[in-house]
Amino acid sequence: MRALVYHGPGHKSWEEVPDPVIQDATDVIVGVDTTTICGTDLHILKGDVPAVQDGRILGHEAVGTVEAVGDAVTTLQPGDRVLASCISACGRCRYCRDGRYGQCLGGGGWILGHLIDGTQAEYVRIPFADTSTYKLPSSVSDEQAVMLADILPTSYEVGVLNGAVRPADVVAIVGAGPIGLAATLTARLYSPKHIVVIDTADSRLELAKQFGADEVMNPVHHDVEARVRAISDGLGADVAIEAVGVPETFELCTRLIRPCGRVANIGVHGKPATLALDKLWAADVTITTGLVDTYSTPTLLQMVASGQLSASAFATHHFDLADIEAAYATFADAATTHALKVVLSN
Amino acid sequence: MRALVYHGPGHKSWEEVPDPVIQDATDVIVGVDTTTICGTDLHILKGDVPAVQDGRILGHEAVGTVEAVGDAVTTLQPGDRVLASCISACGRCRYCRDGRYGQCLGGGGWILGHLIDGTQAEYVRIPFADTSTYKLPSSVSDEQAVMLADILPTSYEVGVLNGAVRPADVVAIVGAGPIGLAATLTARLYSPKHIVVIDTADSRLELAKQFGADEVMNPVHHDVEARVRAISDGLGADVAIEAVGVPETFELCTRLIRPCGRVANIGVHGKPATLALDKLWAADVTITTGLVDTYSTPTLLQMVASGQLSASAFATHHFDLADIEAAYATFADAATTHALKVVLSN
Amino acid sequence: MRALVYHGPGHKSWEEVPDPVIQDATDVIVGVDTTTICGTDLHILKGDVPAVQDGRILGHEAVGTVEAVGDAVTTLQPGDRVLASCISACGRCRYCRDGRYGQCLGGGGWILGHLIDGTQAEYVRIPFADTSTYKLPSSVSDEQAVMLADILPTSYEVGVLNGAVRPADVVAIVGAGPIGLAATLTARLYSPKHIVVIDTADSRLELAKQFGADEVMNPVHHDVEARVRAISDGLGADVAIEAVGVPETFELCTRLIRPCGRVANIGVHGKPATLALDKLWAADVTITTGLVDTYSTPTLLQMVASGQLSASAFATHHFDLADIEAAYATFADAATTHALKVVLSN
Amino acid sequence: MRALVYHGPGHKSWEEVPDPVIQDATDVIVGVDTTTICGTDLHILKGDVPAVQDGRILGHEAVGTVEAVGDAVTTLQPGDRVLASCISACGRCRYCRDGRYGQCLGGGGWILGHLIDGTQAEYVRIPFADTSTYKLPSSVSDEQAVMLADILPTSYEVGVLNGAVRPADVVAIVGAGPIGLAATLTARLYSPKHIVVIDTADSRLELAKQFGADEVMNPVHHDVEARVRAISDGLGADVAIEAVGVPETFELCTRLIRPCGRVANIGVHGKPATLALDKLWAADVTITTGLVDTYSTPTLLQMVASGQLSASAFATHHFDLADIEAAYATFADAATTHALKVVLSN
């Protein structure tokens, strides 16, 4: 088959590789119908994720068709159309039993396109298939479903649920990239009073309005802290969601919230941040971090199927799978192309 | 009357001052029977709390007898024996309606010995008396009750409840001063499997054992992180409670917890700390800060009365109220005197 | 002044009575601008609430203007426009400190138009005014605000929040009277997937669609249990909300929910019901009852002000306050008049 | 092998049957070292559980040694010493993913000794072995471990956790059989102020004191409701746990709790009860039912291992497995023998 193979920092190629085969009784082989590219894939290509080795097939998001099933797989059979999630779950360890699949101790967690071969290929082996895939109803399109592989559960679990957004809340979302926009969309499920999205790119702020922001702000032009206090009786936001991954945006979040407020970090950070405990020790704040667990995937899938969540809105560009290198170029140059998610079809 | 008056950094005196009088209809005047000294009082004397001005009577913990009541006070009358809490609560604002009295917007919060005259005096005016005092049963002694003014609710709410200690947990408590010891005592209420107390003073570690620690560690002599992992299946503590207030101890707490663990900060910090988001972003951690709200005071009072909590154990030294300057000397030199709480009786 | 006075079962009259006066320092006198009639008022008139005595002024919902304030009132002054809530809260007792104002032990709870004179009058005395009234922004009309006195917080707290409605849930609401319709409206705040409203009156079912029901069912014509299972993978509803108050509808709710589901009873019951423990003991169900506490009133008020909740939709009929006897006739004959809430303006 | 086989109501025999074999890749075969008898087994023998058919091997609690493992089993190997839980979990269905194993939709739930052959035998086949067994540390004896198969998680999850027992609570436990005593023992983990155990058998009430009851009451001799109110400021218990399974005891529980209290039903009921909604509709009560899920088994196992829970205390009688018919006679005549749990060793 053909697959996108990583060859060290800065190098990747769409090349011929051996087809994957069943290795464990809990595996399935999925024929990839649709996949996409994640910001994390770009980090890998920069060399930021040293666990990814030369020769690894990239990608951790896919919609496809089951081709073969291991002996221990009980809920899937060849021909089933499934979502392959970014998180694999052994279903047996302490963390999996608690629904915290992202922290799986039994060989799962984020492994696809990281520790084992991934989804940017014609076929992919999915371990622990019974607990790592989701059967798709025909009412959900591939393009919608692939947004459930990572972006929607990540923003919802790590941003909205960890942040405990509630009706009538003031919510500040820092970062209007795909994750920040998905947090905007899914925060709406809890009927906040006012969502403010903050970013330095005006084109993304325009998008944020379409995804449900009540107000957008560019900190280059506005005093964000003063404005958030002004719309919250002088107190600060109930919830701040960090969706960038640099110290400055995290630190901004800790300044934006009111006493008893919550900061939910989604961003992938490469450096430590400063925590102003001298100001925060008495402020009753809660700060959370998290890797997605995908426990919410069945719930989100129902809401995409029922039309409550508009998953398609993230799909800005479409490519044939064989043109994946062009797709990477488009996705990596989002400032110019305004790409959110590129959809690759086989 | 006589009271301990602050006269700028380094200066205090036990001197004659006017008796307090009812100023608002919700006030009571309490004759102080028993008071104590808090670590925060020492911070004030160092000049670390600039809001405290020359002439202020210090102290925010007392047990006493109601002498006079304002017209709007409905639940108290002269002669009632009450606990005066470190937190005053207007009972009417958004935060008070939510039980978050420490963040009171209506004139309460931590005001005694801070923004208004305090309890280290023969008499004290207590605002919002109906919602800021607690009537005491005769079965609870003054010495027990005064520990409910600050140290027990602070350690319980900000440490144990924010940390969400649960049965069978491994709990690491960093700091074995009065607050850390009170956290040790109250964490026991949730039946953790193993409480590890960490401090650099061996004498305090000995005390920690008496207060319920299963194990104590001096980081000068032990690899604390390795040991905590060893007793937690290699994962880390379920909960780490910070009870010191310097960056190093907070940062240690963030290294001691397991994925999905919780850090509950109680310490009063004067400087920012470093938050290793590069390591923590994917670890599903929760970090909380907090000023005590005293919503747990009625619960703790019941447990002191029933003998479930041994409040007296904190009372290491006793003085007449008039000898308060000697009491400060003893309390400030805890390294030598091994003082935890000094009890001042009028 | 003139007021609607109860004179025993079946008897009421709009008559001249003495003006109310400040009795306690925490009282205010409110000039009633707008009031309404509750189903409970009809129960009182039937003699179902024996605590209501001859001579009592009826009514527990009002919007008005503060005319006089007691000495201990700190947050209100004459001229303030306020909502007078159906629940008064002393703000000092164990239950009030816990936000459970409906169970107030200090003289509050449901007292207006029940144990003390009520709001269907030109003036009303409101005890514990600081904690029993809510200042109104000018953006909220009287007609909107009066729906916050009882119907909206009752349906939201006792139905939606006790039922713990979550995104993607299937919610069954039994009863399409004003409370059931308000539960339909406020359940939407949590983005359920499907709300089914069940009633035997087809005209009310039509209304339910306007208030947000995805589907309506008349049990006379449909097999409700079979249909609810059909839309919930054969399992049953996640949440069932009882909004009628007779044994049959409660018992239906317990049959409609799935294992691990919740039944939230709002209905006012005059008789015991049968609880099929032989079927339910192993089904992991949760059943809740409740009197409104009004802790959600500030939240709901914000959502009415921001346009998130359409409170006006309940106001089907309008009368001058002096025509209150005609208003009762219209409200009592809802089957003919299709009245939901009648708005009485002074 | 030999096993205890059910032959219709009133009939059972210890007889020769074929050895169990691996049927599915997720099965293991366990050699039974220790088993016990549950009250439910007596119900089956009375014919109360028609799903149990002639020829079924009884029993759903065991400690044993893995003899053979299916191809898909990844966490167990022959020779492992394991606890076989009363609940089997497919680990893949909606309920299992949520930790609600008792409601498993994938073929698990309570199946052992019910829908498939059980543990009162020399060998037993355990389906879904990776998610239905627990490896035992050597520090936990067979006798301790077998109490974790049903009685301890049932009383803890369905009684103590559903009842949400908290520090300083007043807890009423109705029924002092094995489940009620286990609820008494495990409720202690949350440091209630006062546990009252109620039963009509004085010998069991004596036992309840040994298991941690602060007070015991025989309703034949005492006015239980008056006494519970007397020890709870006139309000009622915070939590009432039903551990009998007849309408009268459930109804008593609903009368014992305070406004905002909780009734946690553990009892297995054969008849409906009466729910006094005319009294309870405004009382803010929560009533829960439940089949054990065993999500707490790892936690309880840790506490047995650490000595926090005294599991052995339930083991009143010991038999060889081959003498199981004598053991049933002893267990069934508990009124005379004072048996709590009989331990059967192979």
CSV table of C-alpha atoms in Angstrom, one decimal, chain C residues 78-276:
chain,number,residue,atom,x,y,z
C,78,PRO,CA,-36.7,53.2,48.2
C,79,GLY,CA,-37.3,53.4,44.5
C,80,ASP,CA,-35.5,50.2,43.6
C,81,ARG,CA,-37.3,48.0,41.2
C,82,VAL,CA,-37.2,44.4,42.5
C,83,LEU,CA,-38.4,40.9,41.9
C,84,ALA,CA,-40.1,39.4,45.0
C,85,SER,CA,-39.5,35.7,45.0
C,86,CYS,CA,-41.8,33.0,46.0
C,87,ILE,CA,-39.2,31.8,48.5
C,88,SER,CA,-38.0,34.0,51.4
C,89,ALA,CA,-34.6,33.2,52.9
C,90,CYS,CA,-33.4,34.2,56.4
C,91,GLY,CA,-29.8,33.7,55.0
C,92,ARG,CA,-28.6,32.5,58.3
C,93,CYS,CA,-29.8,29.0,59.0
C,94,ARG,CA,-28.2,25.7,58.1
C,95,TYR,CA,-30.2,25.3,55.0
C,96,CYS,CA,-29.9,28.9,53.8
C,97,ARG,CA,-26.1,28.7,54.2
C,98,ASP,CA,-26.2,25.7,51.9
C,99,GLY,CA,-28.3,27.6,49.3
C,100,ARG,CA,-31.4,25.5,50.1
C,101,TYR,CA,-33.6,28.5,50.8
C,102,GLY,CA,-36.8,26.5,50.3
C,103,GLN,CA,-36.1,24.6,53.5
C,104,CYS,CA,-35.2,27.7,55.5
C,105,LEU,CA,-35.4,27.1,59.2
C,106,GLY,CA,-35.2,30.7,60.2
C,107,GLY,CA,-38.7,31.8,59.3
C,108,GLY,CA,-38.4,31.8,55.5
C,109,GLY,CA,-39.3,29.3,52.9
C,110,TRP,CA,-42.6,29.6,51.1
C,111,ILE,CA,-44.4,32.0,53.4
C,112,LEU,CA,-45.8,34.7,51.1
C,113,GLY,CA,-49.6,34.2,50.5
C,114,HIS,CA,-49.3,31.1,52.8
C,115,LEU,CA,-48.1,31.9,56.3
C,116,ILE,CA,-48.0,35.7,55.9
C,117,ASP,CA,-49.8,38.1,53.6
C,118,GLY,CA,-48.9,37.9,49.9
C,119,THR,CA,-48.4,39.7,46.7
C,120,GLN,CA,-51.9,40.0,45.1
C,121,ALA,CA,-52.3,43.4,46.6
C,122,GLU,CA,-51.2,47.0,46.1
C,123,TYR,CA,-48.4,46.6,48.6
C,124,VAL,CA,-46.6,43.7,50.2
C,125,ARG,CA,-44.2,43.3,53.1
C,126,ILE,CA,-41.2,41.2,52.2
C,127,PRO,CA,-39.2,39.8,55.1
C,128,PHE,CA,-35.5,39.1,54.9
C,129,ALA,CA,-35.5,41.5,52.0
C,130,ASP,CA,-31.7,41.5,51.3
C,131,THR,CA,-31.8,37.7,50.6
C,132,SER,CA,-35.4,37.4,49.3
C,133,THR,CA,-35.5,40.0,46.5
C,134,TYR,CA,-33.5,40.6,43.3
C,135,LYS,CA,-32.9,44.0,41.8
C,136,LEU,CA,-34.0,44.2,38.2
C,137,PRO,CA,-32.1,45.7,35.3
C,138,SER,CA,-34.2,48.0,33.1
C,139,SER,CA,-33.7,45.6,30.2
C,140,VAL,CA,-36.0,43.1,31.8
C,141,SER,CA,-39.7,44.0,31.6
C,142,ASP,CA,-42.2,43.4,34.4
C,143,GLU,CA,-43.9,40.7,32.4
C,144,GLN,CA,-40.6,38.8,31.9
C,145,ALA,CA,-39.5,39.3,35.5
C,146,VAL,CA,-42.6,38.0,37.1
C,147,MET,CA,-41.9,34.6,35.4
C,148,LEU,CA,-38.8,34.5,37.5
C,149,ALA,CA,-40.7,34.6,40.8
C,150,ASP,CA,-41.7,30.9,40.7
C,151,ILE,CA,-42.3,29.1,37.4
C,152,LEU,CA,-38.8,29.4,35.8
C,153,PRO,CA,-36.6,28.6,38.9
C,154,THR,CA,-39.0,25.9,39.9
C,155,SER,CA,-38.9,24.1,36.6
C,156,TYR,CA,-35.1,24.7,36.2
C,157,GLU,CA,-34.0,23.7,39.7
C,158,VAL,CA,-36.4,20.9,40.6
C,159,GLY,CA,-36.8,19.5,37.0
C,160,VAL,CA,-33.7,20.3,34.9
C,161,LEU,CA,-30.9,20.5,37.4
C,162,ASN,CA,-32.2,17.8,39.8
C,163,GLY,CA,-32.7,15.7,36.6
C,164,ALA,CA,-29.2,16.5,35.6
C,165,VAL,CA,-30.0,17.0,31.9
C,166,ARG,CA,-26.9,16.7,29.8
C,167,PRO,CA,-26.0,17.3,26.1
C,168,ALA,CA,-27.4,14.5,23.9
C,169,ASP,CA,-29.8,13.2,26.5
C,170,VAL,CA,-33.3,12.0,25.7
C,171,VAL,CA,-35.6,13.8,28.1
C,172,ALA,CA,-39.3,12.9,28.7
C,173,ILE,CA,-41.4,15.6,30.3
C,174,VAL,CA,-44.8,14.5,31.6
C,175,GLY,CA,-47.2,17.3,31.8
C,176,ALA,CA,-47.5,20.4,29.5
C,177,GLY,CA,-48.9,22.9,31.9
C,178,PRO,CA,-46.9,26.0,32.7
C,179,ILE,CA,-44.4,24.1,34.7
C,180,GLY,CA,-43.9,21.4,32.1
C,181,LEU,CA,-43.5,24.0,29.4
C,182,ALA,CA,-41.0,25.9,31.5
C,183,ALA,CA,-39.0,22.7,32.0
C,184,THR,CA,-39.1,22.2,28.3
C,185,LEU,CA,-37.7,25.7,27.7
C,186,THR,CA,-35.0,25.5,30.4
C,187,ALA,CA,-34.0,21.9,29.6
C,188,ARG,CA,-32.9,23.3,26.2
C,189,LEU,CA,-30.0,25.1,28.0
C,190,TYR,CA,-28.2,21.8,28.3
C,191,SER,CA,-28.7,20.7,24.6
C,192,PRO,CA,-30.5,17.5,25.0
C,193,LYS,CA,-30.9,15.5,21.8
C,194,HIS,CA,-34.6,14.9,22.1
C,195,ILE,CA,-37.3,16.3,24.3
C,196,VAL,CA,-40.6,14.4,24.3
C,197,VAL,CA,-43.5,16.1,26.0
C,198,ILE,CA,-46.4,14.0,27.1
C,199,ASP,CA,-49.9,15.3,28.0
C,200,THR,CA,-53.5,14.3,27.4
C,201,ALA,CA,-54.5,17.8,26.1
C,202,ASP,CA,-53.7,18.2,22.5
C,203,SER,CA,-53.8,22.0,22.7
C,204,ARG,CA,-51.1,22.0,25.3
C,205,LEU,CA,-49.0,19.6,23.2
C,206,GLU,CA,-49.1,22.1,20.3
C,207,LEU,CA,-47.8,24.7,22.8
C,208,ALA,CA,-45.0,22.3,23.9
C,209,LYS,CA,-43.7,22.3,20.3
C,210,GLN,CA,-43.4,26.1,20.5
C,211,PHE,CA,-41.5,25.9,23.8
C,212,GLY,CA,-38.9,23.5,22.3
C,213,ALA,CA,-40.3,19.9,22.3
C,214,ASP,CA,-38.9,17.8,19.6
C,215,GLU,CA,-41.8,15.5,19.8
C,216,VAL,CA,-45.1,15.4,21.6
C,217,MET,CA,-47.3,12.5,22.6
C,218,ASN,CA,-50.8,12.0,23.9
C,219,PRO,CA,-50.9,8.7,25.9
C,220,VAL,CA,-54.6,8.3,24.9
C,221,HIS,CA,-53.4,7.8,21.3
C,222,HIS,CA,-49.9,6.5,21.6
C,223,ASP,CA,-47.9,3.8,23.4
C,224,VAL,CA,-45.6,6.2,25.2
C,225,GLU,CA,-43.3,3.7,26.7
C,226,ALA,CA,-42.8,1.9,23.4
C,227,ARG,CA,-42.1,5.2,21.6
C,228,VAL,CA,-39.6,6.4,24.2
C,229,ARG,CA,-37.7,3.1,24.0
C,230,ALA,CA,-37.7,3.3,20.3
C,231,ILE,CA,-35.9,6.7,20.3
C,232,SER,CA,-33.4,5.6,22.9
C,233,ASP,CA,-31.8,2.5,21.5
C,234,GLY,CA,-34.4,0.4,23.4
C,235,LEU,CA,-33.2,1.6,26.8
C,236,GLY,CA,-35.5,4.4,27.9
C,237,ALA,CA,-35.1,8.1,28.6
C,238,ASP,CA,-32.1,9.5,30.3
C,239,VAL,CA,-34.3,11.9,32.4
C,240,ALA,CA,-38.0,12.0,33.1
C,241,ILE,CA,-39.5,15.1,34.6
C,242,GLU,CA,-42.8,14.8,36.4
C,243,ALA,CA,-44.9,18.0,36.0
C,244,VAL,CA,-48.4,17.0,36.9
C,245,GLY,CA,-48.6,15.8,40.5
C,246,VAL,CA,-50.7,12.6,40.4
C,247,PRO,CA,-49.6,9.0,41.1
C,248,GLU,CA,-50.2,7.8,37.5
C,249,THR,CA,-47.8,10.4,35.9
C,250,PHE,CA,-45.1,9.8,38.5
C,251,GLU,CA,-45.4,6.0,38.0
C,252,LEU,CA,-45.2,6.6,34.2
C,253,CYS,CA,-41.9,8.5,34.7
C,254,THR,CA,-40.4,5.6,36.6
C,255,ARG,CA,-41.3,3.3,33.6
C,256,LEU,CA,-39.9,5.7,31.0
C,257,ILE,CA,-36.3,5.9,32.2
C,258,ARG,CA,-33.4,3.8,31.2
C,259,PRO,CA,-31.1,1.9,33.7
C,260,CYS,CA,-29.1,4.7,35.4
C,261,GLY,CA,-31.7,7.2,34.5
C,262,ARG,CA,-33.2,10.0,36.7
C,263,VAL,CA,-36.7,10.9,37.6
C,264,ALA,CA,-37.1,14.5,38.8
C,265,ASN,CA,-40.5,15.2,40.4
C,266,ILE,CA,-41.8,18.7,40.2
C,267,GLY,CA,-45.5,18.0,40.7
C,268,VAL,CA,-47.3,18.9,43.9
C,269,HIS,CA,-48.8,15.6,45.1
C,270,GLY,CA,-51.9,15.1,47.3
C,271,LYS,CA,-51.6,11.3,47.4
C,272,PRO,CA,-48.9,8.6,47.7
C,273,ALA,CA,-47.7,6.9,44.6
C,274,THR,CA,-46.6,3.3,44.1
C,275,LEU,CA,-42.9,2.7,43.6
C,276,ALA,CA,-42.2,-0.5,41.7
